[in-house]
Amino acid sequence: FKRDQIRFCLILHNTLESPDAMWPEERDRALALLQEPEYQTVLDNRPLVYAFPSGKFPTERFREFLTLARQRGLNPYCVFMGWHPAADIKEARPLGFDAVSSYAKPGGQATFSELANTVKTECWENAAYANAPYVPIVTTGWDKNPRKDNPVSWEVDDDYHRQDVFPSSAEPAEIAAHLRDAMKFMREHTDICEANALIVYAWNEYDEGGWLAPTRSAHGPNTSRLDAVRTVLSKRR
């Protein structure tokens, strides 16, 4: 297993929202992970950290996490995952975040290409308009039909249960084109994309429609989506 060749970073979601009794342990576990040699860093060796709130943001816990990280000689580059960059940056800055991004981009478009264009206009261009420090999101889809058919407990009342149209399944070439557009956006907006990073939704969200992980086919593993991403990234080097 080539673990030393795989970088990783945290999305502080369950960690920040853990029960009170578990918070100290979860906080310390996250801090320890930031110091792992395979942890993804940006800029001047700053650990890249995302936070994705699902309600009122746990401000005091996040500040405690930042304080302890800095006491350990770390200076995390913290990214707030919201929905609208221009609005999110106003909330994120006072909390101590360096930039904004998104975890995913819901959509009711009929095609993936339309969803990708919405990501471009409502996310990337919104951040540029607001001059918000930004990590661009790249989507691989948004089809919640599997969760309509097999509901999950934490989304029983969500609006998508009443949604009839979702974007079509993304073809590998469409994902590659969307990724190229995101990288072009970063090159053209280095003033706000200071971390030179982007985030792709998602590796294995099969029942939300966005995924990159290989699947099984009659001929073995289907890696076409990953292959398309690899082709785009290899040309960047």
JSON list of C-alpha atoms in Angstrom, two decimals:
[
{"chain": "A", "resi": 1, "resn": "PHE", "atom": "CA", "xyz": [0.00, 0.00, 0.00]},
{"chain": "A", "resi": 2, "resn": "LYS", "atom": "CA", "xyz": [1.49, 3.34, -1.09]},
{"chain": "A", "resi": 3, "resn": "ARG", "atom": "CA", "xyz": [0.33, 5.34, 1.90]},
{"chain": "A", "resi": 4, "resn": "ASP", "atom": "CA", "xyz": [3.30, 7.70, 1.80]},
{"chain": "A", "resi": 5, "resn": "GLN", "atom": "CA", "xyz": [2.23, 8.83, -1.70]},
{"chain": "A", "resi": 6, "resn": "ILE", "atom": "CA", "xyz": [-1.30, 9.79, -0.65]},
{"chain": "A", "resi": 7, "resn": "ARG", "atom": "CA", "xyz": [-1.96, 13.20, 0.88]},
{"chain": "A", "resi": 8, "resn": "PHE", "atom": "CA", "xyz": [-5.02, 13.84, 3.02]},
{"chain": "A", "resi": 9, "resn": "CYS", "atom": "CA", "xyz": [-6.65, 16.69, 4.88]},
{"chain": "A", "resi": 10, "resn": "LEU", "atom": "CA", "xyz": [-9.52, 17.12, 7.32]},
{"chain": "A", "resi": 11, "resn": "ILE", "atom": "CA", "xyz": [-13.04, 18.38, 7.00]},
{"chain": "A", "resi": 12, "resn": "LEU", "atom": "CA", "xyz": [-13.95, 19.36, 10.56]},
{"chain": "A", "resi": 13, "resn": "HIS", "atom": "CA", "xyz": [-17.58, 18.36, 10.61]},
{"chain": "A", "resi": 14, "resn": "ASN", "atom": "CA", "xyz": [-18.28, 15.54, 13.04]},
{"chain": "A", "resi": 15, "resn": "THR", "atom": "CA", "xyz": [-15.22, 16.60, 15.03]},
{"chain": "A", "resi": 16, "resn": "LEU", "atom": "CA", "xyz": [-16.55, 20.07, 15.83]},
{"chain": "A", "resi": 17, "resn": "GLU", "atom": "CA", "xyz": [-20.04, 18.70, 16.49]},
{"chain": "A", "resi": 18, "resn": "SER", "atom": "CA", "xyz": [-19.03, 15.75, 18.66]},
{"chain": "A", "resi": 19, "resn": "PRO", "atom": "CA", "xyz": [-20.70, 15.27, 22.07]},
{"chain": "A", "resi": 20, "resn": "ASP", "atom": "CA", "xyz": [-19.20, 17.29, 24.90]},
{"chain": "A", "resi": 21, "resn": "ALA", "atom": "CA", "xyz": [-17.63, 14.23, 26.51]},
{"chain": "A", "resi": 22, "resn": "MET", "atom": "CA", "xyz": [-15.88, 13.31, 23.26]},
{"chain": "A", "resi": 23, "resn": "TRP", "atom": "CA", "xyz": [-14.74, 16.79, 22.23]},
{"chain": "A", "resi": 24, "resn": "PRO", "atom": "CA", "xyz": [-11.30, 16.84, 23.96]},
{"chain": "A", "resi": 25, "resn": "GLU", "atom": "CA", "xyz": [-10.38, 13.46, 22.45]},
{"chain": "A", "resi": 26, "resn": "GLU", "atom": "CA", "xyz": [-11.65, 14.38, 18.98]},
{"chain": "A", "resi": 27, "resn": "ARG", "atom": "CA", "xyz": [-9.93, 17.78, 19.12]},
{"chain": "A", "resi": 28, "resn": "ASP", "atom": "CA", "xyz": [-6.59, 16.22, 20.06]},
{"chain": "A", "resi": 29, "resn": "ARG", "atom": "CA", "xyz": [-6.95, 13.52, 17.42]},
{"chain": "A", "resi": 30, "resn": "ALA", "atom": "CA", "xyz": [-7.48, 16.19, 14.74]},
{"chain": "A", "resi": 31, "resn": "LEU", "atom": "CA", "xyz": [-4.47, 18.16, 15.97]},
{"chain": "A", "resi": 32, "resn": "ALA", "atom": "CA", "xyz": [-2.31, 15.05, 15.82]},
{"chain": "A", "resi": 33, "resn": "LEU", "atom": "CA", "xyz": [-3.40, 14.33, 12.25]},
{"chain": "A", "resi": 34, "resn": "LEU", "atom": "CA", "xyz": [-2.29, 17.81, 11.17]},
{"chain": "A", "resi": 35, "resn": "GLN", "atom": "CA", "xyz": [1.25, 16.78, 12.08]},
{"chain": "A", "resi": 36, "resn": "GLU", "atom": "CA", "xyz": [1.31, 13.55, 10.07]},
{"chain": "A", "resi": 37, "resn": "PRO", "atom": "CA", "xyz": [3.96, 13.60, 7.29]},
{"chain": "A", "resi": 38, "resn": "GLU", "atom": "CA", "xyz": [1.31, 12.83, 4.63]},
{"chain": "A", "resi": 39, "resn": "TYR", "atom": "CA", "xyz": [-0.93, 15.71, 5.64]},
{"chain": "A", "resi": 40, "resn": "GLN", "atom": "CA", "xyz": [-1.72, 18.12, 2.79]},
{"chain": "A", "resi": 41, "resn": "THR", "atom": "CA", "xyz": [-0.22, 21.58, 3.19]},
{"chain": "A", "resi": 42, "resn": "VAL", "atom": "CA", "xyz": [-0.47, 24.80, 1.19]},
{"chain": "A", "resi": 43, "resn": "LEU", "atom": "CA", "xyz": [1.45, 28.05, 0.97]},
{"chain": "A", "resi": 44, "resn": "ASP", "atom": "CA", "xyz": [4.29, 28.04, 3.52]},
{"chain": "A", "resi": 45, "resn": "ASN", "atom": "CA", "xyz": [3.72, 24.51, 4.83]},
{"chain": "A", "resi": 46, "resn": "ARG", "atom": "CA", "xyz": [0.32, 25.38, 6.32]},
{"chain": "A", "resi": 47, "resn": "PRO", "atom": "CA", "xyz": [-1.96, 22.36, 7.01]},
{"chain": "A", "resi": 48, "resn": "LEU", "atom": "CA", "xyz": [-5.09, 22.64, 4.85]},
{"chain": "A", "resi": 49, "resn": "VAL", "atom": "CA", "xyz": [-8.22, 22.36, 7.01]},
{"chain": "A", "resi": 50, "resn": "TYR", "atom": "CA", "xyz": [-11.86, 22.57, 5.94]},
{"chain": "A", "resi": 51, "resn": "ALA", "atom": "CA", "xyz": [-14.87, 23.05, 8.20]},
{"chain": "A", "resi": 52, "resn": "PHE", "atom": "CA", "xyz": [-18.39, 22.18, 7.11]},
{"chain": "A", "resi": 53, "resn": "PRO", "atom": "CA", "xyz": [-21.05, 23.28, 9.63]},
{"chain": "A", "resi": 54, "resn": "SER", "atom": "CA", "xyz": [-24.56, 21.82, 9.62]},
{"chain": "A", "resi": 55, "resn": "GLY", "atom": "CA", "xyz": [-26.22, 24.44, 11.76]},
{"chain": "A", "resi": 56, "resn": "LYS", "atom": "CA", "xyz": [-25.02, 27.11, 14.15]},
{"chain": "A", "resi": 57, "resn": "PHE", "atom": "CA", "xyz": [-21.25, 27.19, 13.86]},
{"chain": "A", "resi": 58, "resn": "PRO", "atom": "CA", "xyz": [-19.43, 25.98, 17.02]},
{"chain": "A", "resi": 59, "resn": "THR", "atom": "CA", "xyz": [-17.33, 29.12, 17.30]},
{"chain": "A", "resi": 60, "resn": "GLU", "atom": "CA", "xyz": [-15.72, 28.45, 20.65]},
{"chain": "A", "resi": 61, "resn": "ARG", "atom": "CA", "xyz": [-14.60, 24.95, 19.70]},
{"chain": "A", "resi": 62, "resn": "PHE", "atom": "CA", "xyz": [-13.10, 26.17, 16.44]},
{"chain": "A", "resi": 63, "resn": "ARG", "atom": "CA", "xyz": [-11.20, 28.94, 18.19]},
{"chain": "A", "resi": 64, "resn": "GLU", "atom": "CA", "xyz": [-9.94, 26.45, 20.75]},
{"chain": "A", "resi": 65, "resn": "PHE", "atom": "CA", "xyz": [-8.76, 24.18, 17.94]},
{"chain": "A", "resi": 66, "resn": "LEU", "atom": "CA", "xyz": [-6.93, 27.08, 16.25]},
{"chain": "A", "resi": 67, "resn": "THR", "atom": "CA", "xyz": [-5.33, 28.25, 19.49]},
{"chain": "A", "resi": 68, "resn": "LEU", "atom": "CA", "xyz": [-3.98, 24.79, 20.31]},
{"chain": "A", "resi": 69, "resn": "ALA", "atom": "CA", "xyz": [-2.77, 24.26, 16.75]},
{"chain": "A", "resi": 70, "resn": "ARG", "atom": "CA", "xyz": [-0.80, 27.49, 16.87]},
{"chain": "A", "resi": 71, "resn": "GLN", "atom": "CA", "xyz": [0.64, 26.58, 20.26]},
{"chain": "A", "resi": 72, "resn": "ARG", "atom": "CA", "xyz": [2.04, 23.49, 18.55]},
{"chain": "A", "resi": 73, "resn": "GLY", "atom": "CA", "xyz": [3.77, 25.64, 15.95]},
{"chain": "A", "resi": 74, "resn": "LEU", "atom": "CA", "xyz": [1.13, 24.99, 13.30]},
{"chain": "A", "resi": 75, "resn": "ASN", "atom": "CA", "xyz": [-0.64, 27.64, 11.27]},
{"chain": "A", "resi": 76, "resn": "PRO", "atom": "CA", "xyz": [-3.62, 25.91, 9.60]},
{"chain": "A", "resi": 77, "resn": "TYR", "atom": "CA", "xyz": [-5.04, 27.36, 6.39]},
{"chain": "A", "resi": 78, "resn": "CYS", "atom": "CA", "xyz": [-8.70, 27.14, 7.30]},
{"chain": "A", "resi": 79, "resn": "VAL", "atom": "CA", "xyz": [-11.48, 27.04, 4.71]},
{"chain": "A", "resi": 80, "resn": "PHE", "atom": "CA", "xyz": [-15.15, 27.56, 5.55]},
{"chain": "A", "resi": 81, "resn": "MET", "atom": "CA", "xyz": [-17.45, 25.36, 3.46]},
{"chain": "A", "resi": 82, "resn": "GLY", "atom": "CA", "xyz": [-20.67, 27.25, 2.80]},
{"chain": "A", "resi": 83, "resn": "TRP", "atom": "CA", "xyz": [-22.95, 27.74, -0.18]},
{"chain": "A", "resi": 84, "resn": "HIS", "atom": "CA", "xyz": [-22.47, 31.31, -1.41]},
{"chain": "A", "resi": 85, "resn": "PRO", "atom": "CA", "xyz": [-18.87, 32.66, -1.30]},
{"chain": "A", "resi": 86, "resn": "ALA", "atom": "CA", "xyz": [-19.77, 36.36, -1.28]},
{"chain": "A", "resi": 87, "resn": "ALA", "atom": "CA", "xyz": [-22.00, 35.90, 1.76]},
{"chain": "A", "resi": 88, "resn": "ASP", "atom": "CA", "xyz": [-19.91, 33.18, 3.41]},
{"chain": "A", "resi": 89, "resn": "ILE", "atom": "CA", "xyz": [-16.73, 35.25, 3.59]},
{"chain": "A", "resi": 90, "resn": "LYS", "atom": "CA", "xyz": [-18.53, 37.83, 5.73]},
{"chain": "A", "resi": 91, "resn": "GLU", "atom": "CA", "xyz": [-19.32, 35.14, 8.27]},
{"chain": "A", "resi": 92, "resn": "ALA", "atom": "CA", "xyz": [-16.04, 33.27, 7.95]},
{"chain": "A", "resi": 93, "resn": "ARG", "atom": "CA", "xyz": [-13.49, 36.06, 8.40]},
{"chain": "A", "resi": 94, "resn": "PRO", "atom": "CA", "xyz": [-14.51, 37.02, 11.96]},
{"chain": "A", "resi": 95, "resn": "LEU", "atom": "CA", "xyz": [-14.37, 33.34, 12.93]},
{"chain": "A", "resi": 96, "resn": "GLY", "atom": "CA", "xyz": [-10.72, 33.07, 11.91]},
{"chain": "A", "resi": 97, "resn": "PHE", "atom": "CA", "xyz": [-11.03, 31.44, 8.49]},
{"chain": "A", "resi": 98, "resn": "ASP", "atom": "CA", "xyz": [-8.61, 32.21, 5.67]},
{"chain": "A", "resi": 99, "resn": "ALA", "atom": "CA", "xyz": [-10.88, 31.34, 2.73]},
{"chain": "A", "resi": 100, "resn": "VAL", "atom": "CA", "xyz": [-14.24, 29.91, 1.70]},
{"chain": "A", "resi": 101, "resn": "SER", "atom": "CA", "xyz": [-15.36, 27.01, -0.47]},
{"chain": "A", "resi": 102, "resn": "SER", "atom": "CA", "xyz": [-18.23, 24.49, -0.61]},
{"chain": "A", "resi": 103, "resn": "TYR", "atom": "CA", "xyz": [-18.65, 20.82, 0.14]},
{"chain": "A", "resi": 104, "resn": "ALA", "atom": "CA", "xyz": [-21.08, 20.25, -2.75]},
{"chain": "A", "resi": 105, "resn": "LYS", "atom": "CA", "xyz": [-23.39, 22.09, -5.12]},
{"chain": "A", "resi": 106, "resn": "PRO", "atom": "CA", "xyz": [-26.99, 20.86, -5.21]},
{"chain": "A", "resi": 107, "resn": "GLY", "atom": "CA", "xyz": [-28.82, 21.27, -8.50]},
{"chain": "A", "resi": 108, "resn": "GLY", "atom": "CA", "xyz": [-32.07, 20.63, -10.32]},
{"chain": "A", "resi": 109, "resn": "GLN", "atom": "CA", "xyz": [-30.70, 21.01, -13.83]},
{"chain": "A", "resi": 110, "resn": "ALA", "atom": "CA", "xyz": [-31.45, 18.40, -16.48]},
{"chain": "A", "resi": 111, "resn": "THR", "atom": "CA", "xyz": [-27.83, 17.86, -17.54]},
{"chain": "A", "resi": 112, "resn": "PHE", "atom": "CA", "xyz": [-24.44, 17.69, -15.87]},
{"chain": "A", "resi": 113, "resn": "SER", "atom": "CA", "xyz": [-23.09, 20.40, -18.18]},
{"chain": "A", "resi": 114, "resn": "GLU", "atom": "CA", "xyz": [-25.77, 22.77, -16.88]},
{"chain": "A", "resi": 115, "resn": "LEU", "atom": "CA", "xyz": [-24.85, 21.90, -13.30]},
{"chain": "A", "resi": 116, "resn": "ALA", "atom": "CA", "xyz": [-21.17, 22.53, -14.05]},
{"chain": "A", "resi": 117, "resn": "ASN", "atom": "CA", "xyz": [-22.02, 25.91, -15.54]},
{"chain": "A", "resi": 118, "resn": "THR", "atom": "CA", "xyz": [-24.02, 26.78, -12.42]},
{"chain": "A", "resi": 119, "resn": "VAL", "atom": "CA", "xyz": [-21.00, 25.93, -10.27]},
{"chain": "A", "resi": 120, "resn": "LYS", "atom": "CA", "xyz": [-18.96, 28.28, -12.43]},
{"chain": "A", "resi": 121, "resn": "THR", "atom": "CA", "xyz": [-21.38, 31.21, -12.19]},
{"chain": "A", "resi": 122, "resn": "GLU", "atom": "CA", "xyz": [-22.80, 30.81, -8.69]},
{"chain": "A", "resi": 123, "resn": "CYS", "atom": "CA", "xyz": [-19.62, 29.65, -6.96]},
{"chain": "A", "resi": 124, "resn": "TRP", "atom": "CA", "xyz": [-16.41, 30.57, -8.79]},
{"chain": "A", "resi": 125, "resn": "GLU", "atom": "CA", "xyz": [-17.57, 33.85, -10.32]},
{"chain": "A", "resi": 126, "resn": "ASN", "atom": "CA", "xyz": [-19.43, 34.77, -7.14]},
{"chain": "A", "resi": 127, "resn": "ALA", "atom": "CA", "xyz": [-16.17, 34.47, -5.21]},
{"chain": "A", "resi": 128, "resn": "ALA", "atom": "CA", "xyz": [-14.29, 36.53, -7.80]},
{"chain": "A", "resi": 129, "resn": "TYR", "atom": "CA", "xyz": [-16.96, 39.25, -7.72]},
{"chain": "A", "resi": 130, "resn": "ALA", "atom": "CA", "xyz": [-16.68, 39.48, -3.94]},
{"chain": "A", "resi": 131, "resn": "ASN", "atom": "CA", "xyz": [-12.86, 39.24, -4.00]},
{"chain": "A", "resi": 132, "resn": "ALA", "atom": "CA", "xyz": [-13.22, 36.40, -1.49]},
{"chain": "A", "resi": 133, "resn": "PRO", "atom": "CA", "xyz": [-10.21, 34.13, -0.82]},
{"chain": "A", "resi": 134, "resn": "TYR", "atom": "CA", "xyz": [-11.42, 30.93, -2.38]},
{"chain": "A", "resi": 135, "resn": "VAL", "atom": "CA", "xyz": [-10.85, 27.22, -2.98]},
{"chain": "A", "resi": 136, "resn": "PRO", "atom": "CA", "xyz": [-12.90, 26.32, -6.09]},
{"chain": "A", "resi": 137, "resn": "ILE", "atom": "CA", "xyz": [-15.24, 23.36, -5.92]},
{"chain": "A", "resi": 138, "resn": "VAL", "atom": "CA", "xyz": [-15.42, 20.89, -8.81]},
{"chain": "A", "resi": 139, "resn": "THR", "atom": "CA", "xyz": [-18.56, 18.79, -8.94]},
{"chain": "A", "resi": 140, "resn": "THR", "atom": "CA", "xyz": [-19.00, 15.30, -10.34]},
{"chain": "A", "resi": 141, "resn": "GLY", "atom": "CA", "xyz": [-22.78, 15.33, -10.14]},
{"chain": "A", "resi": 142, "resn": "TRP", "atom": "CA", "xyz": [-25.87, 15.58, -7.98]},
{"chain": "A", "resi": 143, "resn": "ASP", "atom": "CA", "xyz": [-28.50, 12.87, -8.28]},
{"chain": "A", "resi": 144, "resn": "LYS", "atom": "CA", "xyz": [-30.37, 12.25, -5.04]},
{"chain": "A", "resi": 145, "resn": "ASN", "atom": "CA", "xyz": [-32.79, 9.68, -6.45]},
{"chain": "A", "resi": 146, "resn": "PRO", "atom": "CA", "xyz": [-31.13, 6.81, -4.54]},
{"chain": "A", "resi": 147, "resn": "ARG", "atom": "CA", "xyz": [-31.77, 8.65, -1.28]},
{"chain": "A", "resi": 148, "resn": "LYS", "atom": "CA", "xyz": [-35.36, 9.36, -2.33]},
{"chain": "A", "resi": 149, "resn": "ASP", "atom": "CA", "xyz": [-35.82, 5.62, -2.81]},
{"chain": "A", "resi": 150, "resn": "ASN", "atom": "CA", "xyz": [-33.88, 4.71, 0.34]},
{"chain": "A", "resi": 151, "resn": "PRO", "atom": "CA", "xyz": [-34.08, 7.69, 2.72]},
{"chain": "A", "resi": 152, "resn": "VAL", "atom": "CA", "xyz": [-31.31, 8.41, 5.20]},
{"chain": "A", "resi": 153, "resn": "SER", "atom": "CA", "xyz": [-32.34, 9.39, 8.71]},
{"chain": "A", "resi": 154, "resn": "TRP", "atom": "CA", "xyz": [-30.70, 12.82, 8.70]},
{"chain": "A", "resi": 155, "resn": "GLU", "atom": "CA", "xyz": [-32.38, 14.02, 5.49]},
{"chain": "A", "resi": 156, "resn": "VAL", "atom": "CA", "xyz": [-35.97, 12.81, 5.82]},
{"chain": "A", "resi": 157, "resn": "ASP", "atom": "CA", "xyz": [-37.48, 16.29, 5.39]},
{"chain": "A", "resi": 158, "resn": "ASP", "atom": "CA", "xyz": [-35.04, 17.75, 2.85]},
{"chain": "A", "resi": 159, "resn": "ASP", "atom": "CA", "xyz": [-36.43, 19.49, -0.22]},
{"chain": "A", "resi": 160, "resn": "TYR", "atom": "CA", "xyz": [-34.95, 17.00, -2.68]},
{"chain": "A", "resi": 161, "resn": "HIS", "atom": "CA", "xyz": [-37.62, 14.46, -1.73]},
{"chain": "A", "resi": 162, "resn": "ARG", "atom": "CA", "xyz": [-40.00, 16.68, -3.69]},
{"chain": "A", "resi": 163, "resn": "GLN", "atom": "CA", "xyz": [-37.56, 17.25, -6.56]},
{"chain": "A", "resi": 164, "resn": "ASP", "atom": "CA", "xyz": [-38.35, 15.52, -9.85]},
{"chain": "A", "resi": 165, "resn": "VAL", "atom": "CA", "xyz": [-35.37, 16.50, -12.02]},
{"chain": "A", "resi": 166, "resn": "PHE", "atom": "CA", "xyz": [-31.69, 15.96, -11.24]},
{"chain": "A", "resi": 167, "resn": "PRO", "atom": "CA", "xyz": [-28.63, 16.47, -13.46]},
{"chain": "A", "resi": 168, "resn": "SER", "atom": "CA", "xyz": [-27.69, 13.63, -15.77]},
{"chain": "A", "resi": 169, "resn": "SER", "atom": "CA", "xyz": [-24.84, 11.31, -14.82]},
{"chain": "A", "resi": 170, "resn": "ALA", "atom": "CA", "xyz": [-21.51, 12.92, -15.65]},
{"chain": "A", "resi": 171, "resn": "GLU", "atom": "CA", "xyz": [-19.45, 11.38, -18.41]},
{"chain": "A", "resi": 172, "resn": "PRO", "atom": "CA", "xyz": [-15.67, 11.19, -17.80]},
{"chain": "A", "resi": 173, "resn": "ALA", "atom": "CA", "xyz": [-15.03, 13.76, -20.55]},
{"chain": "A", "resi": 174, "resn": "GLU", "atom": "CA", "xyz": [-17.50, 16.16, -18.92]},
{"chain": "A", "resi": 175, "resn": "ILE", "atom": "CA", "xyz": [-15.76, 15.85, -15.56]},
{"chain": "A", "resi": 176, "resn": "ALA", "atom": "CA", "xyz": [-12.40, 16.44, -17.25]},
{"chain": "A", "resi": 177, "resn": "ALA", "atom": "CA", "xyz": [-13.70, 19.57, -19.00]},
{"chain": "A", "resi": 178, "resn": "HIS", "atom": "CA", "xyz": [-15.14, 20.93, -15.75]},
{"chain": "A", "resi": 179, "resn": "LEU", "atom": "CA", "xyz": [-11.85, 20.28, -13.95]},
{"chain": "A", "resi": 180, "resn": "ARG", "atom": "CA", "xyz": [-9.89, 22.04, -16.71]},
{"chain": "A", "resi": 181, "resn": "ASP", "atom": "CA", "xyz": [-12.21, 25.04, -16.38]},
{"chain": "A", "resi": 182, "resn": "ALA", "atom": "CA", "xyz": [-11.60, 25.15, -12.62]},
{"chain": "A", "resi": 183, "resn": "MET", "atom": "CA", "xyz": [-7.84, 25.06, -13.09]},
{"chain": "A", "resi": 184, "resn": "LYS", "atom": "CA", "xyz": [-8.09, 27.82, -15.68]},
{"chain": "A", "resi": 185, "resn": "PHE", "atom": "CA", "xyz": [-10.12, 29.86, -13.19]},
{"chain": "A", "resi": 186, "resn": "MET", "atom": "CA", "xyz": [-7.39, 29.41, -10.58]},
{"chain": "A", "resi": 187, "resn": "ARG", "atom": "CA", "xyz": [-4.69, 30.55, -13.00]},
{"chain": "A", "resi": 188, "resn": "GLU", "atom": "CA", "xyz": [-6.71, 33.64, -13.89]},
{"chain": "A", "resi": 189, "resn": "HIS", "atom": "CA", "xyz": [-7.58, 34.47, -10.27]},
{"chain": "A", "resi": 190, "resn": "THR", "atom": "CA", "xyz": [-4.40, 33.89, -8.30]},
{"chain": "A", "resi": 191, "resn": "ASP", "atom": "CA", "xyz": [-5.34, 36.89, -6.18]},
{"chain": "A", "resi": 192, "resn": "ILE", "atom": "CA", "xyz": [-8.18, 34.98, -4.52]},
{"chain": "A", "resi": 193, "resn": "CYS", "atom": "CA", "xyz": [-7.02, 31.39, -5.16]},
{"chain": "A", "resi": 194, "resn": "GLU", "atom": "CA", "xyz": [-3.91, 31.94, -3.08]},
{"chain": "A", "resi": 195, "resn": "ALA", "atom": "CA", "xyz": [-3.72, 28.36, -1.81]},
{"chain": "A", "resi": 196, "resn": "ASN", "atom": "CA", "xyz": [-3.54, 27.01, -5.39]},
{"chain": "A", "resi": 197, "resn": "ALA", "atom": "CA", "xyz": [-5.94, 24.26, -4.35]},
{"chain": "A", "resi": 198, "resn": "LEU", "atom": "CA", "xyz": [-9.34, 23.00, -5.38]},
{"chain": "A", "resi": 199, "resn": "ILE", "atom": "CA", "xyz": [-11.70, 20.43, -3.94]},
{"chain": "A", "resi": 200, "resn": "VAL", "atom": "CA", "xyz": [-13.62, 17.80, -5.91]},
{"chain": "A", "resi": 201, "resn": "TYR", "atom": "CA", "xyz": [-17.03, 16.49, -4.89]},
{"chain": "A", "resi": 202, "resn": "ALA", "atom": "CA", "xyz": [-16.76, 13.56, -4.38]},
{"chain": "A", "resi": 203, "resn": "TRP", "atom": "CA", "xyz": [-14.92, 10.25, -4.03]},
{"chain": "A", "resi": 204, "resn": "ASN", "atom": "CA", "xyz": [-17.74, 7.92, -3.03]},
{"chain": "A", "resi": 205, "resn": "GLU", "atom": "CA", "xyz": [-21.07, 9.77, -2.71]},
{"chain": "A", "resi": 206, "resn": "TYR", "atom": "CA", "xyz": [-22.76, 7.23, -4.95]},
{"chain": "A", "resi": 207, "resn": "ASP", "atom": "CA", "xyz": [-26.27, 7.89, -3.64]},
{"chain": "A", "resi": 208, "resn": "GLU", "atom": "CA", "xyz": [-25.93, 11.65, -4.15]},
{"chain": "A", "resi": 209, "resn": "GLY", "atom": "CA", "xyz": [-24.80, 11.28, -7.76]},
{"chain": "A", "resi": 210, "resn": "GLY", "atom": "CA", "xyz": [-21.26, 12.62, -7.47]},
{"chain": "A", "resi": 211, "resn": "TRP", "atom": "CA", "xyz": [-18.46, 10.08, -7.37]},
{"chain": "A", "resi": 212, "resn": "LEU", "atom": "CA", "xyz": [-15.00, 9.28, -8.70]},
{"chain": "A", "resi": 213, "resn": "ALA", "atom": "CA", "xyz": [-14.32, 5.93, -7.06]},
{"chain": "A", "resi": 214, "resn": "PRO", "atom": "CA", "xyz": [-14.03, 2.93, -9.42]},
{"chain": "A", "resi": 215, "resn": "THR", "atom": "CA", "xyz": [-17.11, 0.76, -9.90]},
{"chain": "A", "resi": 216, "resn": "ARG", "atom": "CA", "xyz": [-17.52, -2.79, -11.12]},
{"chain": "A", "resi": 217, "resn": "SER", "atom": "CA", "xyz": [-18.33, -3.60, -14.73]},
{"chain": "A", "resi": 218, "resn": "ALA", "atom": "CA", "xyz": [-18.54, -6.80, -16.78]},
{"chain": "A", "resi": 219, "resn": "HIS", "atom": "CA", "xyz": [-14.89, -6.24, -17.70]},
{"chain": "A", "resi": 220, "resn": "GLY", "atom": "CA", "xyz": [-13.58, -5.47, -14.21]},
{"chain": "A", "resi": 221, "resn": "PRO", "atom": "CA", "xyz": [-13.12, -2.14, -12.39]},
{"chain": "A", "resi": 222, "resn": "ASN", "atom": "CA", "xyz": [-14.37, 0.91, -14.25]},
{"chain": "A", "resi": 223, "resn": "THR", "atom": "CA", "xyz": [-11.80, 3.64, -13.57]},
{"chain": "A", "resi": 224, "resn": "SER", "atom": "CA", "xyz": [-12.84, 5.92, -16.43]},
{"chain": "A", "resi": 225, "resn": "ARG", "atom": "CA", "xyz": [-13.68, 8.90, -14.23]},
{"chain": "A", "resi": 226, "resn": "LEU", "atom": "CA", "xyz": [-10.39, 8.71, -12.35]},
{"chain": "A", "resi": 227, "resn": "ASP", "atom": "CA", "xyz": [-8.54, 8.22, -15.63]},
{"chain": "A", "resi": 228, "resn": "ALA", "atom": "CA", "xyz": [-10.11, 11.40, -17.00]},
{"chain": "A", "resi": 229, "resn": "VAL", "atom": "CA", "xyz": [-9.05, 13.35, -13.90]},
{"chain": "A", "resi": 230, "resn": "ARG", "atom": "CA", "xyz": [-5.54, 11.87, -14.06]},
{"chain": "A", "resi": 231, "resn": "THR", "atom": "CA", "xyz": [-5.19, 12.97, -17.70]},
{"chain": "A", "resi": 232, "resn": "VAL", "atom": "CA", "xyz": [-6.06, 16.58, -16.84]},
{"chain": "A", "resi": 233, "resn": "LEU", "atom": "CA", "xyz": [-3.77, 16.72, -13.82]},
{"chain": "A", "resi": 234, "resn": "SER", "atom": "CA", "xyz": [-0.82, 15.10, -15.61]},
{"chain": "A", "resi": 235, "resn": "LYS", "atom": "CA", "xyz": [-0.93, 17.76, -18.31]},
{"chain": "A", "resi": 236, "resn": "ARG", "atom": "CA", "xyz": [-0.67, 20.42, -15.63]},
{"chain": "A", "resi": 237, "resn": "ARG", "atom": "CA", "xyz": [2.78, 19.27, -14.53]}
]
